[in-house]
Amino acid sequence: MGKNILVTGGTVFVSRYIAEYFASQGCNVYVLNRNHHPQPSGTTLIKADRHSLGETLKTYHFDAVIDVAAYDKADISDLLDGLGKYEDYIFISSSAVYPESLPQPFREDMPVGPNRYWKKYGTDKIEAENELMRRVPNSYILRPPYLYGPMNNVYREAFVFDCARLKRAFYLPQGGMMKLQFFHVRDLCGCIESILSTHPGQHIFNVGNGQTVSVREWVDLCYSIAGAEIKYVNVPKETEQRAYFPFYDYEYALDVNNQQHLIGETISLEEGLQECYAWYQSFPDEVRKRDYIGFINANLA
């Protein structure tokens, strides 16, 4: 591609993957962060705080800004104030902007608003989106569900892999019928590539796998990939789900039909989880682990 691309963050999961992906595609990738963590390979560090940029970015001309690390209005406004010349701006937002009370699947043309599960995280993302569209109307916003893939430092599939590796029974919330929707981070990169090359007229996209999967199906896949047999223990609703399981007791789905204008088929969940398992075996210390097993042993076992 040969583009000059600025990626905010660049040191953790999504931003790191995006930075290394576009570097591997021949782009000149700059990452903006405070240099507190190892930097992604093949990229150039711009060491700065996005809230006090001064003249740091004024001399740069970016073909694209991929903003992965904006969580509220100030994050957007301070970066925009500090930027020099740029062509495209893509903001990785979240499906948390949709109120849980709306009919599902959520569509891009539905109103955004507070969600009682995502709370401030969701309302801050809404303010960030609004600020961006107010100041840069031709920018693009992507709203993914649960992102996964290599480099995922969130203790989700890695938790299930650990249970499989330890040959533990899996404590399944409410029979495991709750549905989850995922999106592989490489497919996210594919959506970004498509936007940069085609500049579609639509500027807000839900992105995600077309099919949801039950918790039980997801856990089955993780155990199978880890080569372990599985035995389930059902946990009733009365137990706080987030104390022993990495997802809220909240089922939702995104309508991703418009994503077909960006990319075709998405990576299968099985293939994606195989990549996750291979990466986790090599980099177990890069995942921020929570003591779900300790809670299970103390309260449920």
PDB file of C-alpha atoms in Angstrom:
ATOM      1  CA  MET A   1       0.000   0.000   0.000  1.00  0.00           C
ATOM      2  CA  GLY A   2       2.871   2.379   0.784  1.00  0.00           C
ATOM      3  CA  LYS A   3       0.688   4.668   2.882  1.00  0.00           C
ATOM      4  CA  ASN A   4       1.779   6.713   5.880  1.00  0.00           C
ATOM      5  CA  ILE A   5      -0.469   5.518   8.701  1.00  0.00           C
ATOM      6  CA  LEU A   6      -0.764   6.702  12.291  1.00  0.00           C
ATOM      7  CA  VAL A   7      -2.063   4.141  14.791  1.00  0.00           C
ATOM      8  CA  THR A   8      -2.886   5.381  18.275  1.00  0.00           C
ATOM      9  CA  GLY A   9      -1.629   3.034  20.964  1.00  0.00           C
ATOM     10  CA  GLY A  10       0.140   0.206  19.221  1.00  0.00           C
ATOM     11  CA  THR A  11       1.328  -1.717  22.265  1.00  0.00           C
ATOM     12  CA  VAL A  12      -1.693  -3.823  23.290  1.00  0.00           C
ATOM     13  CA  PHE A  13      -3.897  -6.300  21.388  1.00  0.00           C
ATOM     14  CA  VAL A  14      -6.046  -4.501  18.784  1.00  0.00           C
ATOM     15  CA  SER A  15      -3.836  -1.473  18.200  1.00  0.00           C
ATOM     16  CA  ARG A  16      -0.688  -3.604  18.206  1.00  0.00           C
ATOM     17  CA  TYR A  17      -2.153  -6.112  15.775  1.00  0.00           C
ATOM     18  CA  ILE A  18      -3.361  -3.348  13.455  1.00  0.00           C
ATOM     19  CA  ALA A  19       0.024  -1.621  13.546  1.00  0.00           C
ATOM     20  CA  GLU A  20       1.954  -4.792  12.731  1.00  0.00           C
ATOM     21  CA  TYR A  21      -0.568  -5.852  10.105  1.00  0.00           C
ATOM     22  CA  PHE A  22      -0.300  -2.634   8.097  1.00  0.00           C
ATOM     23  CA  ALA A  23       3.471  -2.602   8.509  1.00  0.00           C
ATOM     24  CA  SER A  24       3.513  -6.108   6.995  1.00  0.00           C
ATOM     25  CA  GLN A  25       1.490  -4.754   4.046  1.00  0.00           C
ATOM     26  CA  GLY A  26       4.224  -2.255   3.180  1.00  0.00           C
ATOM     27  CA  CYS A  27       2.836   0.802   4.928  1.00  0.00           C
ATOM     28  CA  ASN A  28       4.920   3.294   6.854  1.00  0.00           C
ATOM     29  CA  VAL A  29       3.279   2.851  10.247  1.00  0.00           C
ATOM     30  CA  TYR A  30       3.748   5.326  13.083  1.00  0.00           C
ATOM     31  CA  VAL A  31       2.464   4.520  16.556  1.00  0.00           C
ATOM     32  CA  LEU A  32       1.542   7.215  19.052  1.00  0.00           C
ATOM     33  CA  ASN A  33       2.038   6.272  22.690  1.00  0.00           C
ATOM     34  CA  ARG A  34       4.036   7.125  25.806  1.00  0.00           C
ATOM     35  CA  ASN A  35       6.569   4.297  25.316  1.00  0.00           C
ATOM     36  CA  HIS A  36       5.661   2.406  28.493  1.00  0.00           C
ATOM     37  CA  HIS A  37       5.561  -0.985  26.736  1.00  0.00           C
ATOM     38  CA  PRO A  38       7.456  -2.797  23.962  1.00  0.00           C
ATOM     39  CA  GLN A  39       6.654  -1.364  20.544  1.00  0.00           C
ATOM     40  CA  PRO A  40       5.133  -3.278  17.622  1.00  0.00           C
ATOM     41  CA  SER A  41       7.622  -4.586  15.097  1.00  0.00           C
ATOM     42  CA  GLY A  42       8.210  -2.725  11.857  1.00  0.00           C
ATOM     43  CA  THR A  43       6.803   0.578  13.120  1.00  0.00           C
ATOM     44  CA  THR A  44       8.099   4.024  14.082  1.00  0.00           C
ATOM     45  CA  LEU A  45       7.362   5.364  17.541  1.00  0.00           C
ATOM     46  CA  ILE A  46       6.111   8.899  18.097  1.00  0.00           C
ATOM     47  CA  LYS A  47       6.510   9.227  21.837  1.00  0.00           C
ATOM     48  CA  ALA A  48       3.836  11.562  23.184  1.00  0.00           C
ATOM     49  CA  ASP A  49       0.661  11.825  25.238  1.00  0.00           C
ATOM     50  CA  ARG A  50      -2.351  12.496  23.011  1.00  0.00           C
ATOM     51  CA  HIS A  51      -3.603  14.995  25.582  1.00  0.00           C
ATOM     52  CA  SER A  52      -0.514  17.188  25.398  1.00  0.00           C
ATOM     53  CA  LEU A  53       0.729  16.931  21.830  1.00  0.00           C
ATOM     54  CA  GLY A  54       1.793  20.513  21.241  1.00  0.00           C
ATOM     55  CA  GLU A  55       3.540  20.646  17.851  1.00  0.00           C
ATOM     56  CA  THR A  56       4.582  16.971  17.881  1.00  0.00           C
ATOM     57  CA  LEU A  57       2.399  15.881  14.959  1.00  0.00           C
ATOM     58  CA  LYS A  58       2.133  19.130  13.020  1.00  0.00           C
ATOM     59  CA  THR A  59       4.917  18.333  10.545  1.00  0.00           C
ATOM     60  CA  TYR A  60       3.550  14.884   9.630  1.00  0.00           C
ATOM     61  CA  HIS A  61       1.226  14.125   6.725  1.00  0.00           C
ATOM     62  CA  PHE A  62      -0.692  10.894   7.273  1.00  0.00           C
ATOM     63  CA  ASP A  63      -2.708   9.115   4.624  1.00  0.00           C
ATOM     64  CA  ALA A  64      -4.763   7.593   7.422  1.00  0.00           C
ATOM     65  CA  VAL A  65      -5.250   7.911  11.158  1.00  0.00           C
ATOM     66  CA  ILE A  66      -6.485   4.697  12.756  1.00  0.00           C
ATOM     67  CA  ASP A  67      -7.653   5.649  16.213  1.00  0.00           C
ATOM     68  CA  VAL A  68      -7.877   2.568  18.402  1.00  0.00           C
ATOM     69  CA  ALA A  69      -7.151   4.210  21.748  1.00  0.00           C
ATOM     70  CA  ALA A  70      -9.913   6.823  21.978  1.00  0.00           C
ATOM     71  CA  TYR A  71     -12.437   6.187  24.741  1.00  0.00           C
ATOM     72  CA  ASP A  72     -14.130   9.559  25.253  1.00  0.00           C
ATOM     73  CA  LYS A  73     -14.695  13.007  23.773  1.00  0.00           C
ATOM     74  CA  ALA A  74     -11.433  14.476  25.100  1.00  0.00           C
ATOM     75  CA  ASP A  75      -9.440  11.666  23.494  1.00  0.00           C
ATOM     76  CA  ILE A  76     -10.867  12.627  20.110  1.00  0.00           C
ATOM     77  CA  SER A  77     -10.706  16.402  20.465  1.00  0.00           C
ATOM     78  CA  ASP A  78      -7.140  16.489  21.810  1.00  0.00           C
ATOM     79  CA  LEU A  79      -5.827  14.297  19.011  1.00  0.00           C
ATOM     80  CA  LEU A  80      -7.631  16.319  16.345  1.00  0.00           C
ATOM     81  CA  ASP A  81      -6.219  19.529  17.813  1.00  0.00           C
ATOM     82  CA  GLY A  82      -2.707  18.094  17.620  1.00  0.00           C
ATOM     83  CA  LEU A  83      -2.813  16.601  14.139  1.00  0.00           C
ATOM     84  CA  GLY A  84      -1.249  18.212  11.089  1.00  0.00           C
ATOM     85  CA  LYS A  85      -2.349  17.072   7.644  1.00  0.00           C
ATOM     86  CA  TYR A  86      -4.179  13.773   7.208  1.00  0.00           C
ATOM     87  CA  GLU A  87      -6.530  12.250   4.638  1.00  0.00           C
ATOM     88  CA  ASP A  88      -8.677   9.604   6.344  1.00  0.00           C
ATOM     89  CA  TYR A  89      -9.682   9.077   9.958  1.00  0.00           C
ATOM     90  CA  ILE A  90     -11.004   5.703  11.131  1.00  0.00           C
ATOM     91  CA  PHE A  91     -12.212   5.324  14.710  1.00  0.00           C
ATOM     92  CA  ILE A  92     -12.573   1.886  16.299  1.00  0.00           C
ATOM     93  CA  SER A  93     -15.620   2.389  18.473  1.00  0.00           C
ATOM     94  CA  SER A  94     -17.778  -0.328  20.062  1.00  0.00           C
ATOM     95  CA  SER A  95     -21.133  -2.072  19.949  1.00  0.00           C
ATOM     96  CA  ALA A  96     -21.549  -0.819  23.528  1.00  0.00           C
ATOM     97  CA  VAL A  97     -23.115   2.358  22.084  1.00  0.00           C
ATOM     98  CA  TYR A  98     -26.456   0.585  21.544  1.00  0.00           C
ATOM     99  CA  PRO A  99     -29.004   0.556  24.395  1.00  0.00           C
ATOM    100  CA  GLU A 100     -29.854  -2.979  25.480  1.00  0.00           C
ATOM    101  CA  SER A 101     -33.563  -2.091  25.191  1.00  0.00           C
ATOM    102  CA  LEU A 102     -33.479  -1.805  21.382  1.00  0.00           C
ATOM    103  CA  PRO A 103     -34.769  -4.666  19.213  1.00  0.00           C
ATOM    104  CA  GLN A 104     -32.006  -6.938  17.976  1.00  0.00           C
ATOM    105  CA  PRO A 105     -29.953  -7.313  15.902  1.00  0.00           C
ATOM    106  CA  PHE A 106     -28.738  -3.732  16.290  1.00  0.00           C
ATOM    107  CA  ARG A 107     -28.477  -1.770  13.036  1.00  0.00           C
ATOM    108  CA  GLU A 108     -26.282   1.246  12.328  1.00  0.00           C
ATOM    109  CA  ASP A 109     -29.312   3.462  11.799  1.00  0.00           C
ATOM    110  CA  MET A 110     -30.686   2.773  15.277  1.00  0.00           C
ATOM    111  CA  PRO A 111     -30.331   5.431  17.985  1.00  0.00           C
ATOM    112  CA  VAL A 112     -27.391   5.129  20.352  1.00  0.00           C
ATOM    113  CA  GLY A 113     -27.767   5.616  24.084  1.00  0.00           C
ATOM    114  CA  PRO A 114     -26.901   4.366  27.584  1.00  0.00           C
ATOM    115  CA  ASN A 115     -26.544   0.620  28.054  1.00  0.00           C
ATOM    116  CA  ARG A 116     -26.977  -0.674  31.603  1.00  0.00           C
ATOM    117  CA  TYR A 117     -24.338  -3.350  31.130  1.00  0.00           C
ATOM    118  CA  TRP A 118     -21.616  -1.229  29.526  1.00  0.00           C
ATOM    119  CA  LYS A 119     -22.438   1.900  31.535  1.00  0.00           C
ATOM    120  CA  LYS A 120     -19.845   4.710  31.245  1.00  0.00           C
ATOM    121  CA  TYR A 121     -17.724   2.848  28.715  1.00  0.00           C
ATOM    122  CA  GLY A 122     -20.617   2.928  26.267  1.00  0.00           C
ATOM    123  CA  THR A 123     -21.699   6.532  26.880  1.00  0.00           C
ATOM    124  CA  ASP A 124     -18.094   7.732  26.611  1.00  0.00           C
ATOM    125  CA  LYS A 125     -17.779   5.989  23.249  1.00  0.00           C
ATOM    126  CA  ILE A 126     -20.957   7.742  22.106  1.00  0.00           C
ATOM    127  CA  GLU A 127     -19.499  11.130  23.043  1.00  0.00           C
ATOM    128  CA  ALA A 128     -16.290  10.243  21.212  1.00  0.00           C
ATOM    129  CA  GLU A 129     -18.242   9.294  18.080  1.00  0.00           C
ATOM    130  CA  ASN A 130     -20.299  12.473  18.223  1.00  0.00           C
ATOM    131  CA  GLU A 131     -17.232  14.677  18.602  1.00  0.00           C
ATOM    132  CA  LEU A 132     -15.508  12.997  15.671  1.00  0.00           C
ATOM    133  CA  MET A 133     -18.513  13.251  13.343  1.00  0.00           C
ATOM    134  CA  ARG A 134     -19.058  16.880  14.355  1.00  0.00           C
ATOM    135  CA  ARG A 135     -15.502  17.874  13.503  1.00  0.00           C
ATOM    136  CA  VAL A 136     -14.672  15.387  10.733  1.00  0.00           C
ATOM    137  CA  PRO A 137     -17.947  14.446   8.989  1.00  0.00           C
ATOM    138  CA  ASN A 138     -16.191  12.306   6.379  1.00  0.00           C
ATOM    139  CA  SER A 139     -14.481  10.105   8.994  1.00  0.00           C
ATOM    140  CA  TYR A 140     -15.355   6.432   9.473  1.00  0.00           C
ATOM    141  CA  ILE A 141     -16.551   4.609  12.593  1.00  0.00           C
ATOM    142  CA  LEU A 142     -16.421   0.833  13.115  1.00  0.00           C
ATOM    143  CA  ARG A 143     -18.508  -0.803  15.855  1.00  0.00           C
ATOM    144  CA  PRO A 144     -17.291  -4.349  16.594  1.00  0.00           C
ATOM    145  CA  PRO A 145     -18.650  -6.906  19.089  1.00  0.00           C
ATOM    146  CA  TYR A 146     -16.149  -9.009  21.076  1.00  0.00           C
ATOM    147  CA  LEU A 147     -12.794  -8.882  19.296  1.00  0.00           C
ATOM    148  CA  TYR A 148     -10.449 -11.863  19.487  1.00  0.00           C
ATOM    149  CA  GLY A 149      -7.302 -13.166  17.871  1.00  0.00           C
ATOM    150  CA  PRO A 150      -3.557 -13.435  18.529  1.00  0.00           C
ATOM    151  CA  MET A 151      -2.215 -10.810  20.955  1.00  0.00           C
ATOM    152  CA  ASN A 152      -5.505 -10.733  22.909  1.00  0.00           C
ATOM    153  CA  ASN A 153      -4.453  -9.720  26.413  1.00  0.00           C
ATOM    154  CA  VAL A 154      -8.009  -9.996  27.797  1.00  0.00           C
ATOM    155  CA  TYR A 155      -8.571 -13.213  29.762  1.00  0.00           C
ATOM    156  CA  ARG A 156     -11.377 -14.732  27.688  1.00  0.00           C
ATOM    157  CA  GLU A 157     -10.473 -17.650  25.438  1.00  0.00           C
ATOM    158  CA  ALA A 158      -7.190 -17.933  27.349  1.00  0.00           C
ATOM    159  CA  PHE A 159      -9.207 -18.672  30.499  1.00  0.00           C
ATOM    160  CA  VAL A 160     -10.983 -21.541  28.767  1.00  0.00           C
ATOM    161  CA  PHE A 161      -7.673 -22.831  27.398  1.00  0.00           C
ATOM    162  CA  ASP A 162      -6.283 -22.805  30.942  1.00  0.00           C
ATOM    163  CA  CYS A 163      -9.259 -24.793  32.234  1.00  0.00           C
ATOM    164  CA  ALA A 164      -8.754 -27.298  29.410  1.00  0.00           C
ATOM    165  CA  ARG A 165      -5.020 -27.545  30.039  1.00  0.00           C
ATOM    166  CA  LEU A 166      -5.635 -28.214  33.741  1.00  0.00           C
ATOM    167  CA  LYS A 167      -8.316 -30.795  32.842  1.00  0.00           C
ATOM    168  CA  ARG A 168     -10.871 -28.917  34.910  1.00  0.00           C
ATOM    169  CA  ALA A 169     -14.618 -29.200  34.634  1.00  0.00           C
ATOM    170  CA  PHE A 170     -16.007 -26.006  33.146  1.00  0.00           C
ATOM    171  CA  TYR A 171     -18.485 -23.990  35.184  1.00  0.00           C
ATOM    172  CA  LEU A 172     -21.079 -22.982  32.647  1.00  0.00           C
ATOM    173  CA  PRO A 173     -23.387 -20.014  33.250  1.00  0.00           C
ATOM    174  CA  GLN A 174     -27.076 -20.947  33.053  1.00  0.00           C
ATOM    175  CA  GLY A 175     -26.624 -23.908  30.740  1.00  0.00           C
ATOM    176  CA  GLY A 176     -24.452 -21.985  28.274  1.00  0.00           C
ATOM    177  CA  MET A 177     -27.288 -20.952  25.971  1.00  0.00           C
ATOM    178  CA  MET A 178     -26.386 -17.257  25.950  1.00  0.00           C
ATOM    179  CA  LYS A 179     -25.245 -16.155  22.477  1.00  0.00           C
ATOM    180  CA  LEU A 180     -21.964 -14.324  21.779  1.00  0.00           C
ATOM    181  CA  GLN A 181     -20.811 -12.523  18.643  1.00  0.00           C
ATOM    182  CA  PHE A 182     -17.127 -12.338  17.785  1.00  0.00           C
ATOM    183  CA  PHE A 183     -14.882 -10.689  15.206  1.00  0.00           C
ATOM    184  CA  HIS A 184     -11.308 -11.644  14.403  1.00  0.00           C
ATOM    185  CA  VAL A 185      -8.901  -8.737  14.562  1.00  0.00           C
ATOM    186  CA  ARG A 186      -7.511  -9.647  11.120  1.00  0.00           C
ATOM    187  CA  ASP A 187     -10.981  -9.243   9.651  1.00  0.00           C
ATOM    188  CA  LEU A 188     -11.099  -5.838  11.333  1.00  0.00           C
ATOM    189  CA  CYS A 189      -7.904  -4.957   9.468  1.00  0.00           C
ATOM    190  CA  GLY A 190      -9.554  -6.137   6.259  1.00  0.00           C
ATOM    191  CA  CYS A 191     -12.440  -3.721   6.841  1.00  0.00           C
ATOM    192  CA  ILE A 192      -9.990  -0.871   7.411  1.00  0.00           C
ATOM    193  CA  GLU A 193      -8.097  -1.749   4.218  1.00  0.00           C
ATOM    194  CA  SER A 194     -11.315  -1.744   2.239  1.00  0.00           C
ATOM    195  CA  ILE A 195     -12.369   1.650   3.583  1.00  0.00           C
ATOM    196  CA  LEU A 196      -9.013   3.174   2.724  1.00  0.00           C
ATOM    197  CA  SER A 197      -9.140   1.853  -0.835  1.00  0.00           C
ATOM    198  CA  THR A 198     -12.820   2.363  -1.691  1.00  0.00           C
ATOM    199  CA  HIS A 199     -14.035   5.226   0.535  1.00  0.00           C
ATOM    200  CA  PRO A 200     -17.636   3.992   0.790  1.00  0.00           C
ATOM    201  CA  GLY A 201     -20.490   6.460   1.116  1.00  0.00           C
ATOM    202  CA  GLN A 202     -21.585   4.857   4.388  1.00  0.00           C
ATOM    203  CA  HIS A 203     -19.483   6.105   7.303  1.00  0.00           C
ATOM    204  CA  ILE A 204     -20.624   3.995  10.269  1.00  0.00           C
ATOM    205  CA  PHE A 205     -20.371   0.203  10.083  1.00  0.00           C
ATOM    206  CA  ASN A 206     -21.234  -2.606  12.430  1.00  0.00           C
ATOM    207  CA  VAL A 207     -18.555  -5.260  11.953  1.00  0.00           C
ATOM    208  CA  GLY A 208     -18.581  -8.838  13.189  1.00  0.00           C
ATOM    209  CA  ASN A 209     -19.148 -12.467  12.306  1.00  0.00           C
ATOM    210  CA  GLY A 210     -22.481 -13.019  10.636  1.00  0.00           C
ATOM    211  CA  GLN A 211     -23.385 -15.840  13.006  1.00  0.00           C
ATOM    212  CA  THR A 212     -23.552 -15.754  16.770  1.00  0.00           C
ATOM    213  CA  VAL A 213     -22.471 -18.749  18.846  1.00  0.00           C
ATOM    214  CA  SER A 214     -23.672 -20.044  22.189  1.00  0.00           C
ATOM    215  CA  VAL A 215     -21.372 -19.945  25.189  1.00  0.00           C
ATOM    216  CA  ARG A 216     -21.410 -23.742  25.248  1.00  0.00           C
ATOM    217  CA  GLU A 217     -20.433 -23.992  21.576  1.00  0.00           C
ATOM    218  CA  TRP A 218     -17.596 -21.514  22.160  1.00  0.00           C
ATOM    219  CA  VAL A 219     -16.267 -23.426  25.170  1.00  0.00           C
ATOM    220  CA  ASP A 220     -16.589 -26.739  23.304  1.00  0.00           C
ATOM    221  CA  LEU A 221     -14.430 -25.313  20.520  1.00  0.00           C
ATOM    222  CA  CYS A 222     -11.776 -24.052  22.943  1.00  0.00           C
ATOM    223  CA  TYR A 223     -11.516 -27.418  24.732  1.00  0.00           C
ATOM    224  CA  SER A 224     -11.383 -29.290  21.438  1.00  0.00           C
ATOM    225  CA  ILE A 225      -8.606 -27.057  20.111  1.00  0.00           C
ATOM    226  CA  ALA A 226      -6.664 -27.610  23.343  1.00  0.00           C
ATOM    227  CA  GLY A 227      -7.131 -31.384  22.945  1.00  0.00           C
ATOM    228  CA  ALA A 228      -9.091 -31.849  26.156  1.00  0.00           C
ATOM    229  CA  GLU A 229     -12.317 -33.596  27.050  1.00  0.00           C
ATOM    230  CA  ILE A 230     -14.926 -31.467  28.749  1.00  0.00           C
ATOM    231  CA  LYS A 231     -17.297 -31.925  31.641  1.00  0.00           C
ATOM    232  CA  TYR A 232     -19.739 -29.165  32.516  1.00  0.00           C
ATOM    233  CA  VAL A 233     -21.061 -27.936  35.821  1.00  0.00           C
ATOM    234  CA  ASN A 234     -24.106 -25.708  35.466  1.00  0.00           C
ATOM    235  CA  VAL A 235     -24.076 -22.481  37.482  1.00  0.00           C
ATOM    236  CA  PRO A 236     -27.476 -20.900  38.225  1.00  0.00           C
ATOM    237  CA  LYS A 237     -28.329 -17.274  37.541  1.00  0.00           C
ATOM    238  CA  GLU A 238     -28.090 -16.338  41.232  1.00  0.00           C
ATOM    239  CA  THR A 239     -24.273 -16.395  41.068  1.00  0.00           C
ATOM    240  CA  GLU A 240     -22.696 -13.213  39.701  1.00  0.00           C
ATOM    241  CA  GLN A 241     -21.545 -14.321  36.244  1.00  0.00           C
ATOM    242  CA  ARG A 242     -18.550 -12.006  35.903  1.00  0.00           C
ATOM    243  CA  ALA A 243     -17.042 -13.462  39.071  1.00  0.00           C
ATOM    244  CA  TYR A 244     -16.312 -16.791  37.372  1.00  0.00           C
ATOM    245  CA  PHE A 245     -16.819 -16.193  33.630  1.00  0.00           C
ATOM    246  CA  PRO A 246     -15.294 -13.579  31.290  1.00  0.00           C
ATOM    247  CA  PHE A 247     -18.533 -12.177  29.803  1.00  0.00           C
ATOM    248  CA  TYR A 248     -21.455 -10.241  31.234  1.00  0.00           C
ATOM    249  CA  ASP A 249     -24.871 -11.871  31.458  1.00  0.00           C
ATOM    250  CA  TYR A 250     -25.891  -9.913  28.376  1.00  0.00           C
ATOM    251  CA  GLU A 251     -26.812 -11.376  25.008  1.00  0.00           C
ATOM    252  CA  TYR A 252     -26.838  -9.145  21.955  1.00  0.00           C
ATOM    253  CA  ALA A 253     -26.249  -9.296  18.217  1.00  0.00           C
ATOM    254  CA  LEU A 254     -25.213  -6.818  15.540  1.00  0.00           C
ATOM    255  CA  ASP A 255     -26.660  -6.639  12.061  1.00  0.00           C
ATOM    256  CA  VAL A 256     -23.511  -6.799   9.915  1.00  0.00           C
ATOM    257  CA  ASN A 257     -25.126  -6.965   6.457  1.00  0.00           C
ATOM    258  CA  ASN A 258     -23.489  -3.692   5.418  1.00  0.00           C
ATOM    259  CA  GLN A 259     -20.086  -5.185   6.209  1.00  0.00           C
ATOM    260  CA  GLN A 260     -20.418  -7.163   2.979  1.00  0.00           C
ATOM    261  CA  HIS A 261     -19.583  -3.937   1.154  1.00  0.00           C
ATOM    262  CA  LEU A 262     -16.177  -4.035   2.868  1.00  0.00           C
ATOM    263  CA  ILE A 263     -15.132  -7.692   3.081  1.00  0.00           C
ATOM    264  CA  GLY A 264     -16.499 -11.054   2.008  1.00  0.00           C
ATOM    265  CA  GLU A 265     -16.331 -14.117   4.214  1.00  0.00           C
ATOM    266  CA  THR A 266     -14.917 -13.756   7.692  1.00  0.00           C
ATOM    267  CA  ILE A 267     -12.455 -16.073   9.397  1.00  0.00           C
ATOM    268  CA  SER A 268     -14.245 -19.058  10.940  1.00  0.00           C
ATOM    269  CA  LEU A 269     -14.366 -19.113  14.717  1.00  0.00           C
ATOM    270  CA  GLU A 270     -12.569 -22.455  14.784  1.00  0.00           C
ATOM    271  CA  GLU A 271      -9.685 -21.184  12.665  1.00  0.00           C
ATOM    272  CA  GLY A 272      -9.483 -17.990  14.692  1.00  0.00           C
ATOM    273  CA  LEU A 273      -9.426 -19.828  18.016  1.00  0.00           C
ATOM    274  CA  GLN A 274      -6.702 -22.138  16.720  1.00  0.00           C
ATOM    275  CA  GLU A 275      -4.587 -19.047  16.055  1.00  0.00           C
ATOM    276  CA  CYS A 276      -5.385 -17.785  19.555  1.00  0.00           C
ATOM    277  CA  TYR A 277      -4.312 -21.063  21.140  1.00  0.00           C
ATOM    278  CA  ALA A 278      -1.039 -21.199  19.216  1.00  0.00           C
ATOM    279  CA  TRP A 279      -0.236 -17.615  20.216  1.00  0.00           C
ATOM    280  CA  TYR A 280      -1.195 -18.154  23.869  1.00  0.00           C
ATOM    281  CA  GLN A 281       1.053 -21.187  24.135  1.00  0.00           C
ATOM    282  CA  SER A 282       3.979 -19.008  23.065  1.00  0.00           C
ATOM    283  CA  PHE A 283       3.078 -15.845  25.016  1.00  0.00           C
ATOM    284  CA  PRO A 284       1.120 -16.828  28.155  1.00  0.00           C
ATOM    285  CA  ASP A 285       2.511 -13.940  30.201  1.00  0.00           C
ATOM    286  CA  GLU A 286       1.041 -11.318  27.861  1.00  0.00           C
ATOM    287  CA  VAL A 287      -2.511 -12.038  29.042  1.00  0.00           C
ATOM    288  CA  ARG A 288      -3.946 -10.127  32.025  1.00  0.00           C
ATOM    289  CA  LYS A 289      -5.313 -13.009  34.029  1.00  0.00           C
ATOM    290  CA  ARG A 290      -8.182 -12.787  36.484  1.00  0.00           C
ATOM    291  CA  ASP A 291      -8.674 -15.272  39.294  1.00  0.00           C
ATOM    292  CA  TYR A 292     -11.843 -16.915  38.023  1.00  0.00           C
ATOM    293  CA  ILE A 293     -10.495 -20.305  39.082  1.00  0.00           C
ATOM    294  CA  GLY A 294      -9.894 -19.058  42.618  1.00  0.00           C
ATOM    295  CA  PHE A 295     -13.491 -17.855  42.862  1.00  0.00           C
ATOM    296  CA  ILE A 296     -14.763 -21.177  41.498  1.00  0.00           C
ATOM    297  CA  ASN A 297     -12.675 -23.178  43.953  1.00  0.00           C
ATOM    298  CA  ALA A 298     -13.810 -21.062  46.890  1.00  0.00           C
ATOM    299  CA  ASN A 299     -17.480 -20.685  46.012  1.00  0.00           C
ATOM    300  CA  LEU A 300     -18.659 -23.172  43.424  1.00  0.00           C
ATOM    301  CA  ALA A 301     -16.507 -26.318  43.458  1.00  0.00           C
TER     302      ALA A 301
END
